[in-house]
GROMACS .gro file of C-alpha atoms in nm:
model
  300
    1UNK     CA    1   1.436  -0.399  -4.368
    2UNK     CA    2   1.279  -0.643  -4.147
    3UNK     CA    3   1.013  -0.585  -3.876
    4UNK     CA    4   1.068  -0.341  -3.566
    5UNK     CA    5   0.890  -0.341  -3.248
    6UNK     CA    6   0.900  -0.033  -3.056
    7UNK     CA    7   0.835  -0.109  -2.708
    8UNK     CA    8   0.762   0.173  -2.458
    9UNK     CA    9   0.698   0.096  -2.098
   10UNK     CA   10   0.631   0.367  -1.835
   11UNK     CA   11   0.815   0.354  -1.509
   12UNK     CA   12   0.597   0.398  -1.194
   13UNK     CA   13   0.609   0.505  -0.791
   14UNK     CA   14   0.477   0.248  -0.550
   15UNK     CA   15   0.340   0.267  -0.197
   16UNK     CA   16   0.244   0.634  -0.156
   17UNK     CA   17   0.302   0.617   0.191
   18UNK     CA   18   0.109   0.341   0.370
   19UNK     CA   19  -0.010   0.114   0.003
   20UNK     CA   20   0.329  -0.067   0.083
   21UNK     CA   21   0.363  -0.308  -0.182
   22UNK     CA   22  -0.003  -0.297  -0.314
   23UNK     CA   23  -0.042   0.068  -0.458
   24UNK     CA   24   0.129   0.139  -0.784
   25UNK     CA   25   0.114   0.435  -1.029
   26UNK     CA   26   0.236   0.479  -1.346
   27UNK     CA   27   0.449   0.771  -1.442
   28UNK     CA   28   0.545   0.965  -1.769
   29UNK     CA   29   0.897   0.850  -1.741
   30UNK     CA   30   0.980   0.563  -1.984
   31UNK     CA   31   1.200   0.297  -2.089
   32UNK     CA   32   1.207   0.232  -2.490
   33UNK     CA   33   1.314  -0.041  -2.661
   34UNK     CA   34   1.353  -0.108  -3.055
   35UNK     CA   35   1.382  -0.473  -3.105
   36UNK     CA   36   1.472  -0.644  -3.443
   37UNK     CA   37   1.547  -1.004  -3.520
   38UNK     CA   38   1.920  -1.053  -3.562
   39UNK     CA   39   2.176  -1.309  -3.616
   40UNK     CA   40   2.259  -1.351  -3.231
   41UNK     CA   41   2.116  -1.151  -2.902
   42UNK     CA   42   2.264  -0.799  -2.832
   43UNK     CA   43   2.185  -0.530  -2.675
   44UNK     CA   44   2.268  -0.150  -2.680
   45UNK     CA   45   2.203   0.093  -2.430
   46UNK     CA   46   2.122   0.486  -2.433
   47UNK     CA   47   2.108   0.676  -2.105
   48UNK     CA   48   2.135   0.356  -1.867
   49UNK     CA   49   2.431   0.325  -1.666
   50UNK     CA   50   2.538  -0.067  -1.632
   51UNK     CA   51   2.853  -0.223  -1.535
   52UNK     CA   52   3.152  -0.283  -1.787
   53UNK     CA   53   3.115  -0.608  -1.819
   54UNK     CA   54   2.801  -0.787  -1.848
   55UNK     CA   55   2.667  -1.069  -2.037
   56UNK     CA   56   2.364  -1.097  -2.257
   57UNK     CA   57   2.257  -1.391  -2.017
   58UNK     CA   58   2.286  -1.156  -1.719
   59UNK     CA   59   2.052  -0.875  -1.883
   60UNK     CA   60   1.738  -0.882  -1.707
   61UNK     CA   61   1.551  -0.801  -2.033
   62UNK     CA   62   1.660  -1.109  -2.178
   63UNK     CA   63   1.617  -1.314  -1.895
   64UNK     CA   64   1.266  -1.251  -1.835
   65UNK     CA   65   1.212  -1.309  -2.241
   66UNK     CA   66   1.361  -1.635  -2.201
   67UNK     CA   67   1.187  -1.735  -1.897
   68UNK     CA   68   0.830  -1.615  -2.029
   69UNK     CA   69   0.918  -1.781  -2.387
   70UNK     CA   70   1.056  -2.116  -2.225
   71UNK     CA   71   0.657  -2.098  -1.976
   72UNK     CA   72   0.422  -2.089  -2.294
   73UNK     CA   73   0.680  -2.331  -2.461
   74UNK     CA   74   0.830  -2.096  -2.753
   75UNK     CA   75   1.173  -2.063  -2.907
   76UNK     CA   76   1.276  -1.678  -2.820
   77UNK     CA   77   1.457  -1.604  -3.155
   78UNK     CA   78   1.807  -1.371  -3.161
   79UNK     CA   79   1.747  -1.019  -3.101
   80UNK     CA   80   1.912  -0.688  -3.136
   81UNK     CA   81   1.789  -0.461  -2.837
   82UNK     CA   82   1.844  -0.095  -2.849
   83UNK     CA   83   1.773   0.053  -2.504
   84UNK     CA   84   1.666   0.437  -2.395
   85UNK     CA   85   1.580   0.499  -2.069
   86UNK     CA   86   1.466   0.814  -1.842
   87UNK     CA   87   1.443   0.604  -1.565
   88UNK     CA   88   1.727   0.619  -1.318
   89UNK     CA   89   1.839   0.294  -1.153
   90UNK     CA   90   1.780   0.207  -0.797
   91UNK     CA   91   1.636   0.516  -0.736
   92UNK     CA   92   1.272   0.393  -0.647
   93UNK     CA   93   1.102   0.491  -0.969
   94UNK     CA   94   0.997   0.109  -1.089
   95UNK     CA   95   1.350   0.088  -1.357
   96UNK     CA   96   1.367  -0.287  -1.270
   97UNK     CA   97   0.998  -0.331  -1.289
   98UNK     CA   98   0.966  -0.171  -1.636
   99UNK     CA   99   1.273  -0.382  -1.743
  100UNK     CA  100   1.054  -0.699  -1.623
  101UNK     CA  101   0.781  -0.562  -1.847
  102UNK     CA  102   0.949  -0.522  -2.126
  103UNK     CA  103   1.138  -0.855  -2.127
  104UNK     CA  104   0.776  -0.994  -2.117
  105UNK     CA  105   0.674  -0.795  -2.384
  106UNK     CA  106   0.971  -0.877  -2.621
  107UNK     CA  107   0.877  -1.231  -2.592
  108UNK     CA  108   0.516  -1.158  -2.627
  109UNK     CA  109   0.611  -0.996  -2.949
  110UNK     CA  110   0.851  -1.220  -3.092
  111UNK     CA  111   0.723  -1.549  -3.036
  112UNK     CA  112   0.334  -1.431  -3.109
  113UNK     CA  113   0.189  -1.526  -2.801
  114UNK     CA  114  -0.077  -1.322  -2.776
  115UNK     CA  115  -0.090  -1.227  -2.391
  116UNK     CA  116  -0.373  -1.080  -2.240
  117UNK     CA  117  -0.322  -0.748  -2.005
  118UNK     CA  118  -0.376  -0.990  -1.717
  119UNK     CA  119  -0.169  -1.223  -1.793
  120UNK     CA  120   0.120  -0.983  -1.832
  121UNK     CA  121   0.067  -0.805  -1.514
  122UNK     CA  122   0.030  -1.157  -1.335
  123UNK     CA  123   0.366  -1.270  -1.487
  124UNK     CA  124   0.539  -0.927  -1.423
  125UNK     CA  125   0.400  -0.935  -1.055
  126UNK     CA  126   0.528  -1.264  -0.995
  127UNK     CA  127   0.870  -1.192  -1.118
  128UNK     CA  128   0.902  -0.876  -0.937
  129UNK     CA  129   0.776  -1.015  -0.612
  130UNK     CA  130   0.489  -0.798  -0.568
  131UNK     CA  131   0.219  -0.620  -0.803
  132UNK     CA  132   0.286  -0.230  -0.716
  133UNK     CA  133   0.553  -0.139  -0.957
  134UNK     CA  134   0.472  -0.426  -1.247
  135UNK     CA  135   0.122  -0.409  -1.284
  136UNK     CA  136   0.123  -0.018  -1.315
  137UNK     CA  137   0.365  -0.022  -1.576
  138UNK     CA  138   0.163  -0.281  -1.746
  139UNK     CA  139  -0.149  -0.124  -1.679
  140UNK     CA  140  -0.081   0.243  -1.646
  141UNK     CA  141  -0.286   0.446  -1.415
  142UNK     CA  142  -0.346   0.365  -1.062
  143UNK     CA  143  -0.335  -0.001  -0.940
  144UNK     CA  144  -0.453  -0.177  -0.618
  145UNK     CA  145  -0.316  -0.521  -0.600
  146UNK     CA  146  -0.307  -0.818  -0.397
  147UNK     CA  147  -0.201  -1.208  -0.380
  148UNK     CA  148  -0.454  -1.442  -0.284
  149UNK     CA  149  -0.318  -1.746  -0.025
  150UNK     CA  150  -0.361  -1.989  -0.363
  151UNK     CA  151  -0.125  -1.726  -0.574
  152UNK     CA  152  -0.391  -1.574  -0.784
  153UNK     CA  153  -0.365  -1.181  -0.814
  154UNK     CA  154  -0.640  -0.961  -0.760
  155UNK     CA  155  -0.627  -0.628  -0.902
  156UNK     CA  156  -0.800  -0.308  -0.927
  157UNK     CA  157  -0.698  -0.035  -1.191
  158UNK     CA  158  -0.823   0.281  -1.298
  159UNK     CA  159  -0.682   0.529  -1.549
  160UNK     CA  160  -0.861   0.868  -1.415
  161UNK     CA  161  -0.645   1.000  -1.186
  162UNK     CA  162  -0.699   1.392  -1.184
  163UNK     CA  163  -0.407   1.496  -0.991
  164UNK     CA  164  -0.046   1.558  -1.076
  165UNK     CA  165   0.305   1.442  -0.918
  166UNK     CA  166   0.643   1.628  -0.846
  167UNK     CA  167   0.988   1.369  -0.783
  168UNK     CA  168   1.295   1.500  -0.613
  169UNK     CA  169   1.549   1.216  -0.759
  170UNK     CA  170   1.878   1.233  -0.560
  171UNK     CA  171   2.208   1.148  -0.726
  172UNK     CA  172   2.282   0.889  -0.505
  173UNK     CA  173   2.114   0.488  -0.548
  174UNK     CA  174   1.916   0.305  -0.283
  175UNK     CA  175   1.863  -0.078  -0.376
  176UNK     CA  176   1.557  -0.236  -0.268
  177UNK     CA  177   1.704  -0.505  -0.104
  178UNK     CA  178   1.912  -0.264   0.132
  179UNK     CA  179   1.600  -0.050   0.183
  180UNK     CA  180   1.422  -0.371   0.301
  181UNK     CA  181   1.679  -0.467   0.528
  182UNK     CA  182   1.577  -0.174   0.776
  183UNK     CA  183   1.220  -0.312   0.825
  184UNK     CA  184   1.115  -0.479   1.144
  185UNK     CA  185   1.068  -0.869   1.086
  186UNK     CA  186   0.728  -0.829   1.244
  187UNK     CA  187   0.487  -0.595   1.411
  188UNK     CA  188   0.233  -0.533   1.703
  189UNK     CA  189  -0.122  -0.624   1.651
  190UNK     CA  190  -0.201  -0.273   1.754
  191UNK     CA  191   0.037  -0.117   1.532
  192UNK     CA  192  -0.042  -0.337   1.230
  193UNK     CA  193  -0.416  -0.245   1.259
  194UNK     CA  194  -0.329   0.133   1.267
  195UNK     CA  195  -0.110   0.114   1.006
  196UNK     CA  196  -0.375  -0.078   0.787
  197UNK     CA  197  -0.628   0.172   0.863
  198UNK     CA  198  -0.424   0.436   0.708
  199UNK     CA  199  -0.380   0.228   0.422
  200UNK     CA  200  -0.728   0.196   0.379
  201UNK     CA  201  -0.798   0.570   0.412
  202UNK     CA  202  -0.543   0.628   0.146
  203UNK     CA  203  -0.704   0.364  -0.113
  204UNK     CA  204  -1.029   0.521  -0.042
  205UNK     CA  205  -0.934   0.884  -0.093
  206UNK     CA  206  -0.751   0.762  -0.414
  207UNK     CA  207  -1.052   0.610  -0.565
  208UNK     CA  208  -1.273   0.880  -0.498
  209UNK     CA  209  -1.047   1.129  -0.621
  210UNK     CA  210  -0.993   1.307  -0.251
  211UNK     CA  211  -0.661   1.427  -0.296
  212UNK     CA  212  -0.652   1.647   0.010
  213UNK     CA  213  -0.721   1.345   0.210
  214UNK     CA  214  -0.502   1.116  -0.002
  215UNK     CA  215  -0.219   1.368   0.076
  216UNK     CA  216  -0.293   1.359   0.457
  217UNK     CA  217  -0.270   0.970   0.467
  218UNK     CA  218   0.037   0.925   0.267
  219UNK     CA  219   0.235   1.141   0.493
  220UNK     CA  220   0.087   0.879   0.788
  221UNK     CA  221   0.248   0.565   0.682
  222UNK     CA  222   0.358   0.320   0.945
  223UNK     CA  223   0.503   0.024   0.764
  224UNK     CA  224   0.793   0.133   0.612
  225UNK     CA  225   0.863   0.516   0.625
  226UNK     CA  226   0.959   0.560   0.984
  227UNK     CA  227   1.242   0.308   0.928
  228UNK     CA  228   1.386   0.421   0.620
  229UNK     CA  229   1.369   0.816   0.661
  230UNK     CA  230   1.709   0.812   0.792
  231UNK     CA  231   1.816   0.645   0.434
  232UNK     CA  232   1.643   0.939   0.250
  233UNK     CA  233   1.875   1.247   0.203
  234UNK     CA  234   1.676   1.551   0.328
  235UNK     CA  235   1.360   1.356   0.345
  236UNK     CA  236   1.191   1.541   0.646
  237UNK     CA  237   1.306   1.882   0.526
  238UNK     CA  238   1.157   1.811   0.175
  239UNK     CA  239   0.835   1.685   0.311
  240UNK     CA  240   0.742   2.043   0.526
  241UNK     CA  241   0.889   2.243   0.254
  242UNK     CA  242   0.676   2.080  -0.007
  243UNK     CA  243   0.372   2.099   0.257
  244UNK     CA  244   0.410   2.472   0.297
  245UNK     CA  245   0.446   2.547  -0.054
  246UNK     CA  246   0.101   2.363  -0.127
  247UNK     CA  247   0.137   1.988  -0.181
  248UNK     CA  248  -0.119   1.759  -0.039
  249UNK     CA  249   0.128   1.527   0.038
  250UNK     CA  250   0.473   1.412   0.013
  251UNK     CA  251   0.624   1.013   0.033
  252UNK     CA  252   0.929   0.808  -0.086
  253UNK     CA  253   0.851   0.676  -0.400
  254UNK     CA  254   0.896   0.284  -0.358
  255UNK     CA  255   1.188   0.185  -0.142
  256UNK     CA  256   1.354   0.547  -0.211
  257UNK     CA  257   1.578   0.736  -0.227
  258UNK     CA  258   1.350   0.959  -0.441
  259UNK     CA  259   1.046   1.158  -0.287
  260UNK     CA  260   0.737   1.191  -0.451
  261UNK     CA  261   0.450   1.481  -0.394
  262UNK     CA  262   0.122   1.485  -0.478
  263UNK     CA  263  -0.034   1.852  -0.624
  264UNK     CA  264  -0.309   1.968  -0.797
  265UNK     CA  265  -0.273   1.925  -1.182
  266UNK     CA  266  -0.272   2.364  -1.205
  267UNK     CA  267   0.010   2.415  -0.943
  268UNK     CA  268   0.286   2.131  -1.024
  269UNK     CA  269   0.521   2.343  -1.253
  270UNK     CA  270   0.538   2.654  -1.032
  271UNK     CA  271   0.569   2.392  -0.711
  272UNK     CA  272   0.875   2.222  -0.905
  273UNK     CA  273   1.026   2.583  -0.982
  274UNK     CA  274   0.968   2.702  -0.628
  275UNK     CA  275   1.168   2.383  -0.496
  276UNK     CA  276   1.461   2.400  -0.709
  277UNK     CA  277   1.703   2.649  -0.621
  278UNK     CA  278   1.556   2.520  -0.264
  279UNK     CA  279   1.717   2.145  -0.298
  280UNK     CA  280   1.968   2.212  -0.580
  281UNK     CA  281   2.123   1.869  -0.522
  282UNK     CA  282   1.820   1.663  -0.645
  283UNK     CA  283   1.663   1.672  -1.008
  284UNK     CA  284   1.310   1.778  -0.954
  285UNK     CA  285   1.032   1.726  -1.205
  286UNK     CA  286   0.681   1.742  -1.280
  287UNK     CA  287   0.558   1.414  -1.382
  288UNK     CA  288   0.222   1.322  -1.540
  289UNK     CA  289   0.031   1.017  -1.454
  290UNK     CA  290   0.087   0.742  -1.745
  291UNK     CA  291  -0.260   0.653  -1.849
  292UNK     CA  292  -0.157   0.372  -2.110
  293UNK     CA  293   0.083   0.138  -1.998
  294UNK     CA  294   0.303  -0.074  -2.208
  295UNK     CA  295   0.245   0.011  -2.546
  296UNK     CA  296   0.377  -0.139  -2.882
  297UNK     CA  297   0.446  -0.001  -3.234
  298UNK     CA  298   0.515  -0.193  -3.526
  299UNK     CA  299   0.696  -0.096  -3.835
  300UNK     CA  300   0.841  -0.273  -4.133
   0.00000   0.00000   0.00000
């Protein structure tokens, strides 16, 4: 029996309201890959819905692994990859970002690249197009990132998040590309200043662990939620019902259609049990914050 790499990547939520394309949070929902060297590239999927016909060359994990190997002038060996996922596709829980992070880690392991954490989250953010989901899946915990004009990525992250979350996952997909189409091409100056102030307050509240205030500003986004709200089933009803039940705040997870609520740790399970009969068409789960990020276990 040859070497096997088990790669575990957390899913994530992005934005938390006004932290648009900048704030990410790793969640305890996972994509797992068992990788072994093989005589050709092959993928086996469990709990992942994919089109009936797809080629290895079209697979995101393979494409990213190949791109990373070529970037570092390494030869990517043939692998068999067995994938299991707790992340529904196109629901706003970082399924594509987790696949990108997984592809980077596949290349890192089988090509012996010895990438640093900074190299991993920089690569993942560039491939994804923004640092929120990708950096959270690499680092774990809460990440706040921004790209400088020269292309460098600056990232602040902390694993110390003393709050819990509940996710409302509908049985409908919403691709990020479609959710971006409803956003305005530009914002009025005064509007943008107000929106940025709300994002600043959200960030400060999260970093100072003032979760009650963080929840307030989760619900005061002006960058994307006013334009995406009508794409999200039961959006307004969920926000109000969650608030009445003790949630600090509720926001669209990433581009949606999942909705996420911020809660005290000791109340999250009772909150979920209360919400389930009220929104029976949703898969409502309590999710912890993942604090490890991508990890690898190696066996012989």
